[in-house]
Amino acid sequence: METPLKENIRIFPDHEAASRSAASLFLKFAGESMGGRGTFSVALSGGATPIRMFNIIGSEYADAVQWDRVHVFWADERCVPADSGDSNFGIAYELFLSQVSIPDGNIHRIRGEGDPSKEAIRYEQEIRAAFPSGLPAFDLVILGMGMDGHTASLFPDTDAAGETERLVTSSYGGQHRGWRITLTLPVLNNAKNIFFLVTGSEKAGIVARVLGESEERESLPAGLVNPVKGKLIWFLDESSARKLTMRKG
Ligand code: 6PG
């Protein structure tokens, strides 16, 4: 690992407290970004873990953010239609984006209904167009982690997880998960802030493998998320952190 690990690990009593803290830091970073460049770009993940956080943002922060200055992207998307129950866009839209006054043009959906490889190319173009120059730097990327150590749709031992040039690629998650479209590590690690929100006792093993003493971290996509210049914050609850022995030093 070239860059020294800089993560900040925060352990909360339960999923609710972790979700609430992540939501309030979302609000803080949104305010800071707008105070700086005037806009706030965030890339969301899917899965079950962020649902409560989306719910909190949509129900409690609707009036606390200048949503016309927020641009929402996705760290990954399942290759399903937007109205599918599996759509990461669909979940975020229902719980959060439909509850706030964000202009449609600020919602940069990955078109899961499209051809995966063509949509990966299109989405990369959309991201590049949204950032003035150089490697896009999201103000915030919100990630989860699967029990195999995947994050976004970067699954272990796949070309997508090893991609070093493209910003967006398609990724086959196996028969159960199917095709996905995902941001790659170069653009994830160029973010100014990255949150991992990982809760629940079923994640304790993988949390210990990624954040614990073992060198295994570098073989797991979530373990390769280490922002070059930005901040990395892990929001855990006591259940997901129960096997974690903090690294010394
Ligand atoms: C997705 C996510 C994925 C998710 C992990 C954890 O599209 O599924 O982006 O990376 O964060 O699979 O999912 P859970 O939160 O459901 O455990």
CSV table of C-alpha atoms and ligand atoms in Angstrom, one decimal:
chain,number,residue,atom,x,y,z
A,1,MET,CA,0.0,0.0,0.0
A,2,GLU,CA,1.9,3.1,-1.2
A,3,THR,CA,-0.3,5.7,0.6
A,4,PRO,CA,-0.3,5.3,4.4
A,5,LEU,CA,-3.7,4.3,5.7
A,6,LYS,CA,-5.6,7.3,6.8
A,7,GLU,CA,-9.0,5.9,7.6
A,8,ASN,CA,-11.0,7.2,10.5
A,9,ILE,CA,-13.0,4.4,12.1
A,10,ARG,CA,-16.1,5.4,14.0
A,11,ILE,CA,-18.0,2.8,16.0
A,12,PHE,CA,-21.7,3.5,16.9
A,13,PRO,CA,-24.0,1.6,19.3
A,14,ASP,CA,-26.3,0.5,16.4
A,15,HIS,CA,-27.3,0.9,12.8
A,16,GLU,CA,-29.6,3.8,13.6
A,17,ALA,CA,-26.8,5.8,15.3
A,18,ALA,CA,-24.3,5.0,12.5
A,19,SER,CA,-26.9,6.0,9.8
A,20,ARG,CA,-27.7,9.2,11.6
A,21,SER,CA,-24.1,10.2,12.0
A,22,ALA,CA,-23.4,9.5,8.3
A,23,ALA,CA,-26.4,11.5,7.3
A,24,SER,CA,-25.3,14.5,9.5
A,25,LEU,CA,-21.8,14.3,8.0
A,26,PHE,CA,-23.3,14.3,4.5
A,27,LEU,CA,-25.0,17.5,5.5
A,28,LYS,CA,-21.8,19.0,6.9
A,29,PHE,CA,-19.8,18.1,3.7
A,30,ALA,CA,-22.6,19.5,1.5
A,31,GLY,CA,-22.4,22.8,3.4
A,32,GLU,CA,-18.6,22.9,3.2
A,33,SER,CA,-18.5,22.1,-0.5
A,34,MET,CA,-21.1,24.8,-1.3
A,35,GLY,CA,-19.3,27.3,0.8
A,36,GLY,CA,-16.2,26.5,-1.3
A,37,ARG,CA,-16.9,25.8,-5.0
A,38,GLY,CA,-20.6,26.4,-4.7
A,39,THR,CA,-21.7,22.9,-5.6
A,40,PHE,CA,-21.6,19.4,-4.0
A,41,SER,CA,-21.1,16.2,-5.9
A,42,VAL,CA,-21.9,12.9,-4.3
A,43,ALA,CA,-21.8,9.3,-5.5
A,44,LEU,CA,-24.2,6.9,-3.8
A,45,SER,CA,-24.2,3.2,-3.4
A,46,GLY,CA,-27.0,0.7,-3.2
A,47,GLY,CA,-27.8,-2.3,-1.1
A,48,ALA,CA,-29.8,-2.3,2.2
A,49,THR,CA,-27.3,-0.5,4.5
A,50,PRO,CA,-27.8,3.0,3.3
A,51,ILE,CA,-31.6,2.9,3.2
A,52,ARG,CA,-32.0,4.4,6.7
A,53,MET,CA,-29.5,7.1,6.0
A,54,PHE,CA,-31.4,8.0,2.8
A,55,ASN,CA,-34.6,8.0,4.8
A,56,ILE,CA,-33.1,10.4,7.3
A,57,ILE,CA,-31.7,12.8,4.7
A,58,GLY,CA,-35.0,12.8,2.7
A,59,SER,CA,-37.2,13.3,5.8
A,60,GLU,CA,-35.1,15.6,8.0
A,61,TYR,CA,-32.8,17.5,5.6
A,62,ALA,CA,-35.1,18.4,2.8
A,63,ASP,CA,-34.9,22.1,3.9
A,64,ALA,CA,-31.3,22.1,5.2
A,65,VAL,CA,-29.5,21.8,1.8
A,66,GLN,CA,-29.5,24.0,-1.3
A,67,TRP,CA,-30.4,21.0,-3.4
A,68,ASP,CA,-30.2,22.9,-6.7
A,69,ARG,CA,-26.4,23.0,-6.0
A,70,VAL,CA,-26.1,19.2,-5.4
A,71,HIS,CA,-25.3,16.8,-8.1
A,72,VAL,CA,-26.0,13.1,-7.4
A,73,PHE,CA,-24.2,10.3,-9.1
A,74,TRP,CA,-23.9,6.6,-8.4
A,75,ALA,CA,-20.9,4.5,-7.4
A,76,ASP,CA,-22.6,1.6,-9.1
A,77,GLU,CA,-25.8,0.3,-10.5
A,78,ARG,CA,-27.4,-3.0,-11.2
A,79,CYS,CA,-28.2,-3.6,-14.9
A,80,VAL,CA,-32.0,-3.5,-14.3
A,81,PRO,CA,-34.6,-0.9,-15.2
A,82,ALA,CA,-35.0,2.2,-13.0
A,83,ASP,CA,-38.4,1.0,-11.8
A,84,SER,CA,-37.0,-2.4,-10.6
A,85,GLY,CA,-36.8,-3.0,-6.9
A,86,ASP,CA,-33.1,-3.8,-7.4
A,87,SER,CA,-32.3,-0.4,-8.9
A,88,ASN,CA,-29.9,1.7,-6.7
A,89,PHE,CA,-31.3,4.8,-8.4
A,90,GLY,CA,-34.8,3.6,-7.7
A,91,ILE,CA,-34.2,3.1,-4.0
A,92,ALA,CA,-32.4,6.5,-3.6
A,93,TYR,CA,-35.1,8.3,-5.6
A,94,GLU,CA,-38.0,6.8,-3.6
A,95,LEU,CA,-36.5,7.5,-0.2
A,96,PHE,CA,-34.5,10.6,-0.7
A,97,LEU,CA,-34.3,12.3,-4.0
A,98,SER,CA,-38.1,12.5,-4.5
A,99,GLN,CA,-38.4,14.2,-1.1
A,100,VAL,CA,-36.1,17.1,-1.8
A,101,SER,CA,-36.1,19.9,-4.4
A,102,ILE,CA,-33.2,18.7,-6.5
A,103,PRO,CA,-33.5,19.5,-10.2
A,104,ASP,CA,-33.8,16.5,-12.5
A,105,GLY,CA,-30.7,17.6,-14.4
A,106,ASN,CA,-28.7,17.2,-11.2
A,107,ILE,CA,-29.6,13.5,-10.9
A,108,HIS,CA,-27.0,11.6,-12.9
A,109,ARG,CA,-28.5,8.2,-13.1
A,110,ILE,CA,-26.6,5.2,-14.5
A,111,ARG,CA,-29.0,3.7,-17.1
A,112,GLY,CA,-29.2,0.2,-15.9
A,113,GLU,CA,-31.5,-0.7,-18.6
A,114,GLY,CA,-28.9,-0.2,-21.3
A,115,ASP,CA,-26.1,-2.4,-22.7
A,116,PRO,CA,-23.6,-2.6,-19.8
A,117,SER,CA,-20.4,-1.8,-21.8
A,118,LYS,CA,-22.0,1.0,-23.8
A,119,GLU,CA,-23.6,2.5,-20.7
A,120,ALA,CA,-20.2,2.4,-18.9
A,121,ILE,CA,-18.7,4.5,-21.7
A,122,ARG,CA,-21.6,6.9,-21.7
A,123,TYR,CA,-21.6,7.3,-17.9
A,124,GLU,CA,-17.9,8.0,-17.9
A,125,GLN,CA,-18.5,10.7,-20.5
A,126,GLU,CA,-21.2,12.2,-18.3
A,127,ILE,CA,-18.9,12.2,-15.2
A,128,ARG,CA,-16.1,13.8,-17.1
A,129,ALA,CA,-18.4,16.4,-18.5
A,130,ALA,CA,-19.5,17.3,-14.9
A,131,PHE,CA,-16.0,17.9,-13.7
A,132,PRO,CA,-14.1,20.8,-15.2
A,133,SER,CA,-10.7,19.2,-15.8
A,134,GLY,CA,-8.5,16.3,-14.9
A,135,LEU,CA,-9.5,13.3,-12.9
A,136,PRO,CA,-13.0,13.8,-11.5
A,137,ALA,CA,-12.9,14.4,-7.7
A,138,PHE,CA,-16.3,13.7,-6.1
A,139,ASP,CA,-16.9,15.8,-2.9
A,140,LEU,CA,-18.2,12.6,-1.3
A,141,VAL,CA,-18.5,9.0,-2.2
A,142,ILE,CA,-20.7,6.8,0.0
A,143,LEU,CA,-19.8,3.1,-0.1
A,144,GLY,CA,-21.0,-0.1,1.4
A,145,MET,CA,-19.2,-3.4,1.6
A,146,GLY,CA,-20.3,-6.9,0.8
A,147,MET,CA,-19.3,-9.9,2.9
A,148,ASP,CA,-16.8,-10.9,0.2
A,149,GLY,CA,-15.0,-7.5,0.5
A,150,HIS,CA,-16.6,-6.0,-2.6
A,151,THR,CA,-17.5,-2.4,-2.7
A,152,ALA,CA,-19.5,-0.6,-5.4
A,153,SER,CA,-19.6,-3.4,-7.9
A,154,LEU,CA,-15.9,-4.1,-7.7
A,155,PHE,CA,-15.9,-7.8,-6.9
A,156,PRO,CA,-12.7,-9.6,-5.8
A,157,ASP,CA,-10.5,-11.0,-8.5
A,158,THR,CA,-12.3,-9.3,-11.3
A,159,ASP,CA,-10.9,-7.1,-14.1
A,160,ALA,CA,-13.2,-4.3,-12.9
A,161,ALA,CA,-11.5,-4.3,-9.5
A,162,GLY,CA,-8.1,-4.2,-11.2
A,163,GLU,CA,-9.0,-1.4,-13.6
A,164,THR,CA,-6.5,1.4,-13.5
A,165,GLU,CA,-7.4,3.6,-16.4
A,166,ARG,CA,-11.1,3.8,-17.0
A,167,LEU,CA,-13.4,5.7,-14.5
A,168,VAL,CA,-16.4,3.5,-15.2
A,169,THR,CA,-16.6,-0.1,-16.3
A,170,SER,CA,-19.1,-3.0,-16.5
A,171,SER,CA,-18.7,-5.8,-14.0
A,172,TYR,CA,-20.3,-9.3,-13.9
A,173,GLY,CA,-21.2,-10.2,-10.3
A,174,GLY,CA,-21.9,-13.8,-11.0
A,175,GLN,CA,-25.3,-15.6,-11.5
A,176,HIS,CA,-26.9,-14.1,-8.4
A,177,ARG,CA,-25.8,-10.5,-8.9
A,178,GLY,CA,-25.7,-10.4,-12.7
A,179,TRP,CA,-24.2,-7.5,-14.6
A,180,ARG,CA,-23.4,-4.2,-13.0
A,181,ILE,CA,-21.9,-0.8,-13.9
A,182,THR,CA,-19.4,0.6,-11.5
A,183,LEU,CA,-17.0,3.4,-10.8
A,184,THR,CA,-13.4,2.1,-10.6
A,185,LEU,CA,-10.7,2.6,-7.9
A,186,PRO,CA,-8.9,5.4,-9.7
A,187,VAL,CA,-12.0,7.7,-9.5
A,188,LEU,CA,-13.1,6.4,-6.1
A,189,ASN,CA,-9.6,7.1,-4.6
A,190,ASN,CA,-9.6,10.6,-6.1
A,191,ALA,CA,-12.6,11.6,-4.0
A,192,LYS,CA,-12.3,14.3,-1.4
A,193,ASN,CA,-14.3,12.3,1.1
A,194,ILE,CA,-15.3,8.7,1.2
A,195,PHE,CA,-17.7,7.1,3.7
A,196,PHE,CA,-18.0,3.4,4.3
A,197,LEU,CA,-21.3,2.6,6.0
A,198,VAL,CA,-21.0,-1.0,7.2
A,199,THR,CA,-23.3,-2.4,10.0
A,200,GLY,CA,-24.6,-5.7,11.3
A,201,SER,CA,-23.0,-8.7,12.8
A,202,GLU,CA,-22.9,-10.5,9.5
A,203,LYS,CA,-20.2,-8.0,8.4
A,204,ALA,CA,-17.9,-8.5,11.5
A,205,GLY,CA,-15.7,-11.0,9.7
A,206,ILE,CA,-15.1,-8.9,6.6
A,207,VAL,CA,-14.6,-5.8,8.6
A,208,ALA,CA,-11.9,-7.5,10.6
A,209,ARG,CA,-10.3,-8.8,7.4
A,210,VAL,CA,-10.3,-5.3,5.8
A,211,LEU,CA,-9.5,-3.1,8.8
A,212,GLY,CA,-7.7,-5.5,11.0
A,213,GLU,CA,-4.1,-6.6,11.4
A,214,SER,CA,-4.0,-9.0,8.4
A,215,GLU,CA,-2.3,-8.0,5.1
A,216,GLU,CA,-5.4,-9.6,3.4
A,217,ARG,CA,-6.8,-6.1,3.0
A,218,GLU,CA,-4.9,-5.6,-0.3
A,219,SER,CA,-6.6,-8.5,-1.9
A,220,LEU,CA,-10.1,-7.1,-1.2
A,221,PRO,CA,-11.6,-4.3,-3.3
A,222,ALA,CA,-12.9,-2.5,-0.2
A,223,GLY,CA,-9.4,-2.7,1.2
A,224,LEU,CA,-8.0,-0.9,-1.8
A,225,VAL,CA,-10.2,2.1,-1.2
A,226,ASN,CA,-7.7,4.6,0.2
A,227,PRO,CA,-8.1,8.1,-1.1
A,228,VAL,CA,-4.9,9.7,-2.4
A,229,LYS,CA,-5.6,13.1,-0.9
A,230,GLY,CA,-9.1,12.8,0.6
A,231,LYS,CA,-10.6,11.6,3.9
A,232,LEU,CA,-11.8,8.1,4.5
A,233,ILE,CA,-14.3,7.5,7.3
A,234,TRP,CA,-15.7,4.1,8.3
A,235,PHE,CA,-19.1,4.2,10.0
A,236,LEU,CA,-19.5,0.9,11.9
A,237,ASP,CA,-21.8,-0.3,14.6
A,238,GLU,CA,-20.8,-2.4,17.5
A,239,SER,CA,-22.0,-5.6,15.8
A,240,SER,CA,-20.0,-5.1,12.6
A,241,ALA,CA,-16.9,-4.0,14.7
A,242,ARG,CA,-17.0,-6.8,17.2
A,243,LYS,CA,-14.1,-8.8,15.7
A,244,LEU,CA,-12.0,-5.8,15.0
A,245,THR,CA,-8.6,-5.5,16.8
A,246,MET,CA,-7.3,-2.1,15.9
A,247,ARG,CA,-4.0,-2.0,14.1
A,248,LYS,CA,-1.2,-0.6,16.2
A,249,GLY,CA,0.5,2.6,15.2
B,1,6PG,C1,-24.8,-2.6,-4.5
B,1,6PG,C2,-23.9,-1.8,-3.6
B,1,6PG,C3,-22.9,-2.7,-3.0
B,1,6PG,C4,-23.3,-2.7,-1.5
B,1,6PG,C5,-22.8,-4.0,-0.8
B,1,6PG,C6,-23.4,-4.1,0.6
B,1,6PG,O1,-25.2,-2.1,-5.6
B,1,6PG,O2,-25.3,-3.6,-4.0
B,1,6PG,O3,-23.4,-0.7,-4.2
B,1,6PG,O4,-21.6,-2.4,-3.1
B,1,6PG,O5,-22.8,-1.6,-0.9
B,1,6PG,O6,-23.2,-5.1,-1.6
B,1,6PG,O7,-24.8,-4.3,0.4
B,1,6PG,P1,-25.7,-4.3,1.7
B,1,6PG,O8,-25.7,-2.9,2.3
B,1,6PG,O9,-27.0,-4.7,1.2
B,1,6PG,O10,-25.1,-5.3,2.7
